[in-house]
Every structure is written in C-alpha cells, then in structure tokens.
mmCIF file of C-alpha atoms in Angstrom:
data_model
loop_
_atom_site.group_PDB
_atom_site.id
_atom_site.type_symbol
_atom_site.label_atom_id
_atom_site.label_comp_id
_atom_site.label_asym_id
_atom_site.label_seq_id
_atom_site.Cartn_x
_atom_site.Cartn_y
_atom_site.Cartn_z
ATOM 1 C CA UNK A 1 -0.004 0.005 0.017
ATOM 2 C CA UNK A 2 1.365 3.400 -1.042
ATOM 3 C CA UNK A 3 1.658 6.187 1.554
ATOM 4 C CA UNK A 4 -1.100 8.778 1.527
ATOM 5 C CA UNK A 5 1.201 11.668 0.862
ATOM 6 C CA UNK A 6 2.116 10.359 -2.596
ATOM 7 C CA UNK A 7 -1.361 10.828 -4.004
ATOM 8 C CA UNK A 8 -3.893 13.613 -4.432
ATOM 9 C CA UNK A 9 -7.346 13.115 -3.067
ATOM 10 C CA UNK A 10 -8.607 12.198 -6.537
ATOM 11 C CA UNK A 11 -6.154 9.306 -6.701
ATOM 12 C CA UNK A 12 -3.609 10.827 -9.082
ATOM 13 C CA UNK A 13 0.029 10.721 -8.061
ATOM 14 C CA UNK A 14 1.488 13.907 -6.620
ATOM 15 C CA UNK A 15 4.651 15.396 -8.045
ATOM 16 C CA UNK A 16 7.313 16.477 -5.635
ATOM 17 C CA UNK A 17 7.401 20.245 -6.281
ATOM 18 C CA UNK A 18 9.708 22.962 -5.068
ATOM 19 C CA UNK A 19 8.345 24.823 -2.023
ATOM 20 C CA UNK A 20 8.846 28.219 -3.658
ATOM 21 C CA UNK A 21 6.748 27.074 -6.612
ATOM 22 C CA UNK A 22 4.041 25.684 -4.318
ATOM 23 C CA UNK A 23 3.877 28.989 -2.372
ATOM 24 C CA UNK A 24 3.874 31.223 -5.451
ATOM 25 C CA UNK A 25 1.176 29.275 -7.332
ATOM 26 C CA UNK A 26 -1.992 31.323 -8.033
ATOM 27 C CA UNK A 27 -3.831 31.657 -4.732
ATOM 28 C CA UNK A 28 -7.105 29.856 -4.176
ATOM 29 C CA UNK A 29 -6.320 26.441 -2.880
ATOM 30 C CA UNK A 30 -5.518 26.299 0.824
ATOM 31 C CA UNK A 31 -2.243 24.639 1.626
ATOM 32 C CA UNK A 32 -0.793 23.304 4.875
ATOM 33 C CA UNK A 33 2.797 22.488 5.747
ATOM 34 C CA UNK A 34 4.270 20.994 8.888
ATOM 35 C CA UNK A 35 7.494 21.117 10.849
ATOM 36 C CA UNK A 36 8.720 17.906 12.525
ATOM 37 C CA UNK A 37 11.777 17.002 14.703
ATOM 38 C CA UNK A 38 14.219 14.156 13.951
ATOM 39 C CA UNK A 39 13.937 11.428 16.620
ATOM 40 C CA UNK A 40 16.233 11.567 19.670
ATOM 41 C CA UNK A 41 19.546 9.664 19.211
ATOM 42 C CA UNK A 42 18.897 5.892 19.470
ATOM 43 C CA UNK A 43 15.163 6.041 19.524
ATOM 44 C CA UNK A 44 14.543 5.006 15.849
ATOM 45 C CA UNK A 45 12.057 6.397 13.359
ATOM 46 C CA UNK A 46 8.947 4.378 14.188
ATOM 47 C CA UNK A 47 7.295 7.162 16.156
ATOM 48 C CA UNK A 48 8.233 9.857 13.641
ATOM 49 C CA UNK A 49 6.900 7.863 10.722
ATOM 50 C CA UNK A 50 3.713 7.142 12.607
ATOM 51 C CA UNK A 51 3.240 10.924 13.038
ATOM 52 C CA UNK A 52 4.154 11.566 9.375
ATOM 53 C CA UNK A 53 1.567 9.145 8.286
ATOM 54 C CA UNK A 54 -1.131 11.006 10.271
ATOM 55 C CA UNK A 55 0.029 14.329 8.729
ATOM 56 C CA UNK A 56 0.086 12.828 5.258
ATOM 57 C CA UNK A 57 -3.679 12.228 5.407
ATOM 58 C CA UNK A 58 -3.923 16.035 5.284
ATOM 59 C CA UNK A 59 -2.041 16.235 1.918
ATOM 60 C CA UNK A 60 0.661 18.672 3.051
ATOM 61 C CA UNK A 61 2.344 20.942 0.585
ATOM 62 C CA UNK A 62 5.714 20.183 2.248
ATOM 63 C CA UNK A 63 7.254 18.917 5.487
ATOM 64 C CA UNK A 64 10.299 20.586 6.993
ATOM 65 C CA UNK A 65 12.680 18.961 9.369
ATOM 66 C CA UNK A 66 14.597 20.730 12.135
ATOM 67 C CA UNK A 67 18.261 20.538 12.582
ATOM 68 C CA UNK A 68 19.943 20.365 16.058
ATOM 69 C CA UNK A 69 23.642 19.957 15.519
ATOM 70 C CA UNK A 70 24.733 20.086 19.104
ATOM 71 C CA UNK A 71 23.969 21.622 22.469
ATOM 72 C CA UNK A 72 25.921 22.052 25.639
ATOM 73 C CA UNK A 73 25.842 19.430 28.317
ATOM 74 C CA UNK A 74 27.724 19.206 31.613
ATOM 75 C CA UNK A 75 29.765 16.138 32.640
ATOM 76 C CA UNK A 76 30.964 15.742 36.199
ATOM 77 C CA UNK A 77 34.622 14.989 36.525
ATOM 78 C CA UNK A 78 36.209 12.788 39.203
ATOM 79 C CA UNK A 79 37.461 15.843 41.163
ATOM 80 C CA UNK A 80 33.871 17.186 41.434
ATOM 81 C CA UNK A 81 34.257 19.864 38.796
ATOM 82 C CA UNK A 82 32.084 20.000 35.698
ATOM 83 C CA UNK A 83 33.241 20.012 32.058
ATOM 84 C CA UNK A 84 31.024 21.706 29.457
ATOM 85 C CA UNK A 85 30.764 19.670 26.266
ATOM 86 C CA UNK A 86 28.819 19.874 23.058
ATOM 87 C CA UNK A 87 26.599 16.873 22.354
ATOM 88 C CA UNK A 88 24.272 16.007 19.474
ATOM 89 C CA UNK A 89 20.943 14.611 20.624
ATOM 90 C CA UNK A 90 18.993 14.677 17.403
ATOM 91 C CA UNK A 91 21.222 13.639 14.524
ATOM 92 C CA UNK A 92 20.062 12.624 11.074
ATOM 93 C CA UNK A 93 18.190 15.578 9.604
ATOM 94 C CA UNK A 94 19.306 14.941 6.040
ATOM 95 C CA UNK A 95 18.732 11.185 6.350
ATOM 96 C CA UNK A 96 15.323 11.698 7.868
ATOM 97 C CA UNK A 97 14.417 14.157 5.147
ATOM 98 C CA UNK A 98 15.452 11.726 2.452
ATOM 99 C CA UNK A 99 13.521 8.860 4.112
ATOM 100 C CA UNK A 100 10.357 10.950 4.351
ATOM 101 C CA UNK A 101 10.597 12.042 0.746
ATOM 102 C CA UNK A 102 11.148 8.456 -0.440
ATOM 103 C CA UNK A 103 8.659 6.784 1.828
ATOM 104 C CA UNK A 104 5.832 9.285 1.552
ATOM 105 C CA UNK A 105 6.314 11.007 -1.726
ATOM 106 C CA UNK A 106 6.105 14.548 -0.236
ATOM 107 C CA UNK A 107 8.280 17.620 -0.717
ATOM 108 C CA UNK A 108 10.752 17.926 2.148
ATOM 109 C CA UNK A 109 12.603 20.962 3.430
ATOM 110 C CA UNK A 110 15.509 20.251 5.856
ATOM 111 C CA UNK A 111 16.869 23.066 8.021
ATOM 112 C CA UNK A 112 20.488 24.024 7.333
ATOM 113 C CA UNK A 113 21.963 26.037 10.173
ATOM 114 C CA UNK A 114 25.155 27.875 11.175
ATOM 115 C CA UNK A 115 25.187 26.521 14.730
ATOM 116 C CA UNK A 116 27.700 23.794 15.537
ATOM 117 C CA UNK A 117 29.161 23.466 11.992
ATOM 118 C CA UNK A 118 31.956 24.853 9.869
ATOM 119 C CA UNK A 119 31.725 26.241 6.334
ATOM 120 C CA UNK A 120 33.207 22.910 5.121
ATOM 121 C CA UNK A 121 30.646 20.892 7.074
ATOM 122 C CA UNK A 122 27.843 22.904 5.400
ATOM 123 C CA UNK A 123 29.406 22.343 1.999
ATOM 124 C CA UNK A 124 29.264 18.603 2.524
ATOM 125 C CA UNK A 125 25.661 18.855 3.724
ATOM 126 C CA UNK A 126 24.793 20.634 0.388
ATOM 127 C CA UNK A 127 26.558 17.916 -1.624
ATOM 128 C CA UNK A 128 24.717 15.183 0.285
ATOM 129 C CA UNK A 129 21.394 16.934 -0.236
ATOM 130 C CA UNK A 130 22.049 17.302 -4.004
ATOM 131 C CA UNK A 131 22.883 13.560 -4.261
ATOM 132 C CA UNK A 132 19.516 12.776 -2.649
ATOM 133 C CA UNK A 133 17.548 15.153 -4.883
ATOM 134 C CA UNK A 134 16.581 17.503 -2.079
ATOM 135 C CA UNK A 135 16.810 21.131 -3.120
ATOM 136 C CA UNK A 136 14.496 22.981 -0.727
ATOM 137 C CA UNK A 137 16.238 24.453 2.264
ATOM 138 C CA UNK A 138 15.303 26.584 5.230
ATOM 139 C CA UNK A 139 18.417 28.485 6.187
ATOM 140 C CA UNK A 140 18.805 29.579 9.808
ATOM 141 C CA UNK A 141 21.493 30.725 12.159
ATOM 142 C CA UNK A 142 20.401 28.333 14.836
ATOM 143 C CA UNK A 143 19.829 28.933 18.541
ATOM 144 C CA UNK A 144 22.554 30.142 20.857
ATOM 145 C CA UNK A 145 23.553 27.746 23.556
ATOM 146 C CA UNK A 146 21.280 28.069 26.575
ATOM 147 C CA UNK A 147 23.956 29.278 28.858
ATOM 148 C CA UNK A 148 25.513 31.776 26.414
ATOM 149 C CA UNK A 149 24.467 35.445 26.426
ATOM 150 C CA UNK A 150 25.033 35.722 22.699
ATOM 151 C CA UNK A 151 25.459 33.331 19.794
ATOM 152 C CA UNK A 152 28.950 31.926 19.441
ATOM 153 C CA UNK A 153 29.778 30.690 15.894
ATOM 154 C CA UNK A 154 31.764 27.478 15.579
ATOM 155 C CA UNK A 155 35.412 28.292 14.593
ATOM 156 C CA UNK A 156 35.463 28.261 10.844
ATOM 157 C CA UNK A 157 31.714 28.591 10.684
ATOM 158 C CA UNK A 158 29.123 31.363 10.055
ATOM 159 C CA UNK A 159 27.894 33.863 12.577
ATOM 160 C CA UNK A 160 24.798 35.001 10.631
ATOM 161 C CA UNK A 161 22.127 33.542 8.303
ATOM 162 C CA UNK A 162 23.149 36.084 5.655
ATOM 163 C CA UNK A 163 26.616 34.460 5.525
ATOM 164 C CA UNK A 164 24.972 31.145 5.057
ATOM 165 C CA UNK A 165 22.773 32.371 2.222
ATOM 166 C CA UNK A 166 25.861 33.755 0.532
ATOM 167 C CA UNK A 167 27.520 30.324 0.748
ATOM 168 C CA UNK A 168 24.496 28.507 -0.697
ATOM 169 C CA UNK A 169 24.203 31.016 -3.495
ATOM 170 C CA UNK A 170 27.884 30.682 -4.326
ATOM 171 C CA UNK A 171 27.369 26.934 -4.400
ATOM 172 C CA UNK A 172 24.312 27.587 -6.747
ATOM 173 C CA UNK A 173 26.624 29.610 -8.951
ATOM 174 C CA UNK A 174 28.993 26.714 -9.319
ATOM 175 C CA UNK A 175 31.682 27.419 -6.788
ATOM 176 C CA UNK A 176 32.819 25.917 -3.511
ATOM 177 C CA UNK A 177 33.376 28.193 -0.582
ATOM 178 C CA UNK A 178 37.090 28.448 -1.322
ATOM 179 C CA UNK A 179 36.358 29.629 -4.847
ATOM 180 C CA UNK A 180 37.119 26.334 -6.583
ATOM 181 C CA UNK A 181 34.789 25.690 -9.518
ATOM 182 C CA UNK A 182 32.362 22.801 -9.162
ATOM 183 C CA UNK A 183 32.926 20.473 -12.207
ATOM 184 C CA UNK A 184 29.272 19.301 -12.253
ATOM 185 C CA UNK A 185 27.228 21.896 -10.385
ATOM 186 C CA UNK A 186 23.942 19.987 -10.318
ATOM 187 C CA UNK A 187 20.509 21.260 -9.318
ATOM 188 C CA UNK A 188 20.282 24.592 -7.565
ATOM 189 C CA UNK A 189 18.822 25.021 -4.061
ATOM 190 C CA UNK A 190 15.749 27.085 -3.247
ATOM 191 C CA UNK A 191 16.019 29.240 -0.133
ATOM 192 C CA UNK A 192 13.483 29.913 2.566
ATOM 193 C CA UNK A 193 14.311 31.880 5.818
ATOM 194 C CA UNK A 194 12.743 32.536 9.181
ATOM 195 C CA UNK A 195 11.188 35.803 10.369
ATOM 196 C CA UNK A 196 9.815 37.096 13.716
ATOM 197 C CA UNK A 197 6.449 39.001 13.945
ATOM 198 C CA UNK A 198 7.322 39.854 17.517
ATOM 199 C CA UNK A 199 11.026 40.559 16.908
ATOM 200 C CA UNK A 200 13.950 38.154 17.244
ATOM 201 C CA UNK A 201 14.955 37.967 20.909
ATOM 202 C CA UNK A 202 18.427 39.227 20.218
ATOM 203 C CA UNK A 203 17.461 42.146 17.821
ATOM 204 C CA UNK A 204 17.657 45.602 19.453
ATOM 205 C CA UNK A 205 14.482 46.639 17.705
ATOM 206 C CA UNK A 206 11.982 45.727 14.961
ATOM 207 C CA UNK A 207 13.623 48.099 12.489
ATOM 208 C CA UNK A 208 16.896 46.180 12.786
ATOM 209 C CA UNK A 209 15.086 42.869 12.458
ATOM 210 C CA UNK A 210 13.321 44.134 9.327
ATOM 211 C CA UNK A 211 16.514 45.362 7.850
ATOM 212 C CA UNK A 212 18.046 41.915 7.986
ATOM 213 C CA UNK A 213 14.988 40.245 6.605
ATOM 214 C CA UNK A 214 15.151 42.633 3.588
ATOM 215 C CA UNK A 215 18.895 41.818 3.285
ATOM 216 C CA UNK A 216 18.035 38.049 3.276
ATOM 217 C CA UNK A 217 15.628 38.740 0.431
ATOM 218 C CA UNK A 218 18.216 40.765 -1.422
ATOM 219 C CA UNK A 219 20.720 37.894 -1.189
ATOM 220 C CA UNK A 220 18.239 35.397 -2.685
ATOM 221 C CA UNK A 221 15.698 34.220 -0.062
ATOM 222 C CA UNK A 222 12.489 33.353 -1.864
ATOM 223 C CA UNK A 223 10.063 33.187 1.039
ATOM 224 C CA UNK A 224 9.993 33.449 4.814
ATOM 225 C CA UNK A 225 8.214 31.449 7.526
ATOM 226 C CA UNK A 226 7.337 33.129 10.714
ATOM 227 C CA UNK A 227 8.069 32.118 14.292
ATOM 228 C CA UNK A 228 4.920 31.010 16.045
ATOM 229 C CA UNK A 229 2.479 33.623 17.323
ATOM 230 C CA UNK A 230 -0.936 33.676 18.972
ATOM 231 C CA UNK A 231 -2.098 37.165 18.109
ATOM 232 C CA UNK A 232 -2.887 37.455 14.437
ATOM 233 C CA UNK A 233 -2.667 41.246 14.537
ATOM 234 C CA UNK A 234 1.015 40.907 15.257
ATOM 235 C CA UNK A 235 1.375 38.932 12.010
ATOM 236 C CA UNK A 236 -0.816 41.409 9.896
ATOM 237 C CA UNK A 237 1.174 44.374 11.243
ATOM 238 C CA UNK A 238 4.479 42.597 10.576
ATOM 239 C CA UNK A 239 3.562 41.842 6.929
ATOM 240 C CA UNK A 240 2.337 45.382 6.353
ATOM 241 C CA UNK A 241 5.559 46.833 7.758
ATOM 242 C CA UNK A 242 7.571 44.346 5.650
ATOM 243 C CA UNK A 243 5.773 45.436 2.443
ATOM 244 C CA UNK A 244 6.393 49.063 3.219
ATOM 245 C CA UNK A 245 10.117 48.344 3.494
ATOM 246 C CA UNK A 246 10.198 46.616 0.067
ATOM 247 C CA UNK A 247 10.050 43.048 1.315
ATOM 248 C CA UNK A 248 7.989 41.346 -1.372
ATOM 249 C CA UNK A 249 8.578 37.606 -0.852
ATOM 250 C CA UNK A 250 5.788 35.483 0.645
ATOM 251 C CA UNK A 251 5.617 35.450 4.437
ATOM 252 C CA UNK A 252 4.026 32.263 5.620
ATOM 253 C CA UNK A 253 2.337 32.329 9.105
ATOM 254 C CA UNK A 254 3.732 29.735 11.501
ATOM 255 C CA UNK A 255 1.208 28.384 14.089
ATOM 256 C CA UNK A 256 1.489 26.033 17.015
ATOM 257 C CA UNK A 257 -1.589 24.920 19.011
ATOM 258 C CA UNK A 258 -1.171 24.623 22.748
ATOM 259 C CA UNK A 259 -1.638 20.889 23.514
ATOM 260 C CA UNK A 260 -0.727 20.388 27.153
ATOM 261 C CA UNK A 261 -1.078 22.298 30.430
ATOM 262 C CA UNK A 262 2.727 22.696 30.748
ATOM 263 C CA UNK A 263 2.845 24.368 27.294
ATOM 264 C CA UNK A 264 0.686 27.274 28.472
ATOM 265 C CA UNK A 265 3.678 28.809 30.238
ATOM 266 C CA UNK A 266 6.641 27.030 28.559
ATOM 267 C CA UNK A 267 5.774 27.925 24.904
ATOM 268 C CA UNK A 268 5.568 31.728 25.293
ATOM 269 C CA UNK A 269 8.773 31.733 27.408
ATOM 270 C CA UNK A 270 10.737 29.439 24.943
ATOM 271 C CA UNK A 271 9.607 31.112 21.766
ATOM 272 C CA UNK A 272 9.472 34.658 23.027
ATOM 273 C CA UNK A 273 5.898 35.321 21.965
ATOM 274 C CA UNK A 274 3.137 37.290 23.708
ATOM 275 C CA UNK A 275 -0.132 35.808 24.823
ATOM 276 C CA UNK A 276 -3.056 38.016 23.935
ATOM 277 C CA UNK A 277 -5.277 38.873 26.978
ATOM 278 C CA UNK A 278 -8.357 36.877 25.955
ATOM 279 C CA UNK A 279 -6.205 33.799 25.529
ATOM 280 C CA UNK A 280 -4.481 34.511 28.859
ATOM 281 C CA UNK A 281 -7.864 34.735 30.596
ATOM 282 C CA UNK A 282 -8.913 31.338 29.239
ATOM 283 C CA UNK A 283 -5.491 29.803 30.065
ATOM 284 C CA UNK A 284 -6.087 30.774 33.772
ATOM 285 C CA UNK A 285 -9.205 28.583 33.720
ATOM 286 C CA UNK A 286 -7.385 25.414 32.538
ATOM 287 C CA UNK A 287 -6.926 22.678 35.120
ATOM 288 C CA UNK A 288 -5.886 19.641 33.073
ATOM 289 C CA UNK A 289 -4.153 18.648 29.799
ATOM 290 C CA UNK A 290 -7.533 18.054 28.270
ATOM 291 C CA UNK A 291 -8.627 21.664 29.175
ATOM 292 C CA UNK A 292 -5.405 22.957 27.621
ATOM 293 C CA UNK A 293 -5.773 20.871 24.457
ATOM 294 C CA UNK A 294 -9.348 21.992 23.926
ATOM 295 C CA UNK A 295 -8.389 25.632 24.356
ATOM 296 C CA UNK A 296 -5.395 25.314 22.091
ATOM 297 C CA UNK A 297 -7.442 23.532 19.364
ATOM 298 C CA UNK A 298 -10.229 26.127 19.503
ATOM 299 C CA UNK A 299 -7.875 29.141 19.534
ATOM 300 C CA UNK A 300 -5.679 27.905 16.668
ATOM 301 C CA UNK A 301 -8.717 27.050 14.569
ATOM 302 C CA UNK A 302 -9.996 30.567 14.999
ATOM 303 C CA UNK A 303 -6.575 31.935 14.185
ATOM 304 C CA UNK A 304 -6.590 30.059 10.885
ATOM 305 C CA UNK A 305 -10.090 31.126 10.015
ATOM 306 C CA UNK A 306 -9.135 34.725 10.594
ATOM 307 C CA UNK A 307 -6.042 34.292 8.417
ATOM 308 C CA UNK A 308 -8.192 32.850 5.627
ATOM 309 C CA UNK A 309 -10.506 35.845 5.930
ATOM 310 C CA UNK A 310 -7.526 38.079 5.248
ATOM 311 C CA UNK A 311 -6.575 36.085 2.094
ATOM 312 C CA UNK A 312 -3.862 33.940 3.605
ATOM 313 C CA UNK A 313 -4.107 30.469 2.219
ATOM 314 C CA UNK A 314 -0.608 28.990 3.173
ATOM 315 C CA UNK A 315 -0.399 28.066 6.879
ATOM 316 C CA UNK A 316 2.559 26.293 8.455
ATOM 317 C CA UNK A 317 2.130 24.252 11.629
ATOM 318 C CA UNK A 318 4.751 23.493 14.326
ATOM 319 C CA UNK A 319 3.793 19.992 15.354
ATOM 320 C CA UNK A 320 6.199 19.268 18.231
ATOM 321 C CA UNK A 321 4.044 17.767 21.003
ATOM 322 C CA UNK A 322 0.872 18.577 19.105
ATOM 323 C CA UNK A 323 0.582 16.249 16.084
ATOM 324 C CA UNK A 324 -2.959 14.969 17.067
ATOM 325 C CA UNK A 325 -4.199 18.557 17.779
ATOM 326 C CA UNK A 326 -2.845 19.753 14.391
ATOM 327 C CA UNK A 327 -4.591 16.871 12.626
ATOM 328 C CA UNK A 328 -7.908 17.755 14.338
ATOM 329 C CA UNK A 329 -7.583 21.416 13.500
ATOM 330 C CA UNK A 330 -6.790 20.821 9.783
ATOM 331 C CA UNK A 331 -9.605 18.348 9.407
ATOM 332 C CA UNK A 332 -11.944 20.925 10.886
ATOM 333 C CA UNK A 333 -10.666 23.555 8.429
ATOM 334 C CA UNK A 334 -10.861 21.439 5.311
#
C-alpha cells in the first residue's frame, strides 16, 4: 500500500514540487505544511513515521525537518568539577528528510543552520542533499547555547544567516566556498528563511530585524516562515511593515496549538511570543491537559479562519508535541 502523501485526493500521483513554486502558485487552494523534529539519538524512526503518516492524510504541501547539530551538556569530573561539552541529541536531519521524501512522496525541506558546524561541514551537507535530490532548504543561524548570552559561531563557521545564504548562493553559482569551480554543479537550491512577527529575541528593535529580513531577500531568499504567534494582529502588522520596506517575498504564518497544560507557560517563554489577553484569561481557567488541548485547538482554529478571511491560504504548523491537535484542526478547516 502506497503512503497517503504520494497521492492527491482524486487518486492521481502527486509530483514533488519545489516549495517556492508551491507557495507562489496562483492563490485559491488552501495549503498546509508542517515542521517535525528528527527522533532523539537511538530512539529510531517508528514514532516519527507514525506521526508523518497522520500528517500525510492532510495532503501537506511540504514537510520541513529541524536541525539540532549540538547543544551544551555538563559532565561531572572525578574531582567534582564540571566539564562543558557539546553533544548532539537529534542527529540525522538529512537522512530523515530523504527517508520521508522516499517513503511518503512529499516535498521535504530540511533546516540548514550555522550553529555547531563549519563552512566545510555545510558544503558537504549541500553535496549530500544534492545527491539525494533534495533542493529545498530553510536557512537559519540556529539557537545560541542556553548558557551563552550571545550566539557563538563555531570556529570556521558562520555567525549569521546572511553569511549562510551567501555560501549557498555561491554553491548555486557553481563554486565551492574556497572559490574552486564545481565540475558538475547539479541542481540549484531554493532558499527559505525565518522571520519574527514579535522581533527576534536578540534584535535591538523591530527596525533592525526588518533590515536583516530585507537583506536576506536581497541575497536570494524566496520566502519566509514566521516564528509562532498567537495574536494574528502581530502577523498582519508585521507583513504590512515588511511590504512598506520593500520585502515582497511570501511570508508564511507559523502556528502552534497549545496541547498540554505545561505548554501554557513554557511555549511563550521558550519562543518569546506574547499571549493576547483573551487567551491568557482562558488559560487561567485550565486545570488539566484536556482543558489545555481543547483551548489550544479552539484558539488555533479561529486563528486560521481569521487568516483565511485576510486572504492567507498557506499556513505552516509547528507540530512538536501537538501532532494530534494539528490533525484535528486541519480536518476541521478542510
């Protein structure tokens, strides 16, 4: 039996299309896309593929896969002191992307990040992706280490997403990072980037944040996906401001339903997003995970309907810890 993602609802086989082409198609048909995490080291792919199968029933436009190169952990030494080390807990983004594309026949978009890697490491990632026929990328700087005040680039690596875009564009032009010509350049990569309706946590102000988004577009970014938000007005204001500055690329809203009681406080703190007062008042009434899940599902469904009413037909869902809620919401909206 073929995976659901591989076929349209009318039974015809789907073509794996570039994300930029899917987004820029004439508007009218509502499209959903989803972000998933690679499994933790050593846990296998069974749970992930089970989640992907659920999401595939919704006929996603594409699925993107996060990258977590490394994070700091502390190891106690025999003398009682602690040593800070970098450790990878979720390896395999490229392999997972390839497996999803092959198994489910859906467009995939792995994250490629600056954090934890050198320019040479990124070059080999690009080569591997080309070999696998994966040409849609979401380019990100990556998170700073939890204990660091500011982002620390890996020696020999990039400090900013703009530097990463330049490297990918140079690769697209047929040159390795050191200027050596690529004998057989192969397919070019399409580039998506992130943006922040409520400002990146490290940006001094929204003007600075917007300046860098415009620069990403100038360097070749074809579309942007927002950080999650719960107040649609923040998104509408952000898009209007972006257009006034000359940012013309599509800006896809990123949404994450609250699905557990613990997320009611953890998600806003982790993702640096405000909770609108009407939602905050309802949050205060939640006593159980079921209460939180119902609230999250209802709020996100209304968010999506309001986005549709404003002519937004592409919606991206962050599914971490909320796959079943996302499935319920999308089925309600279809």
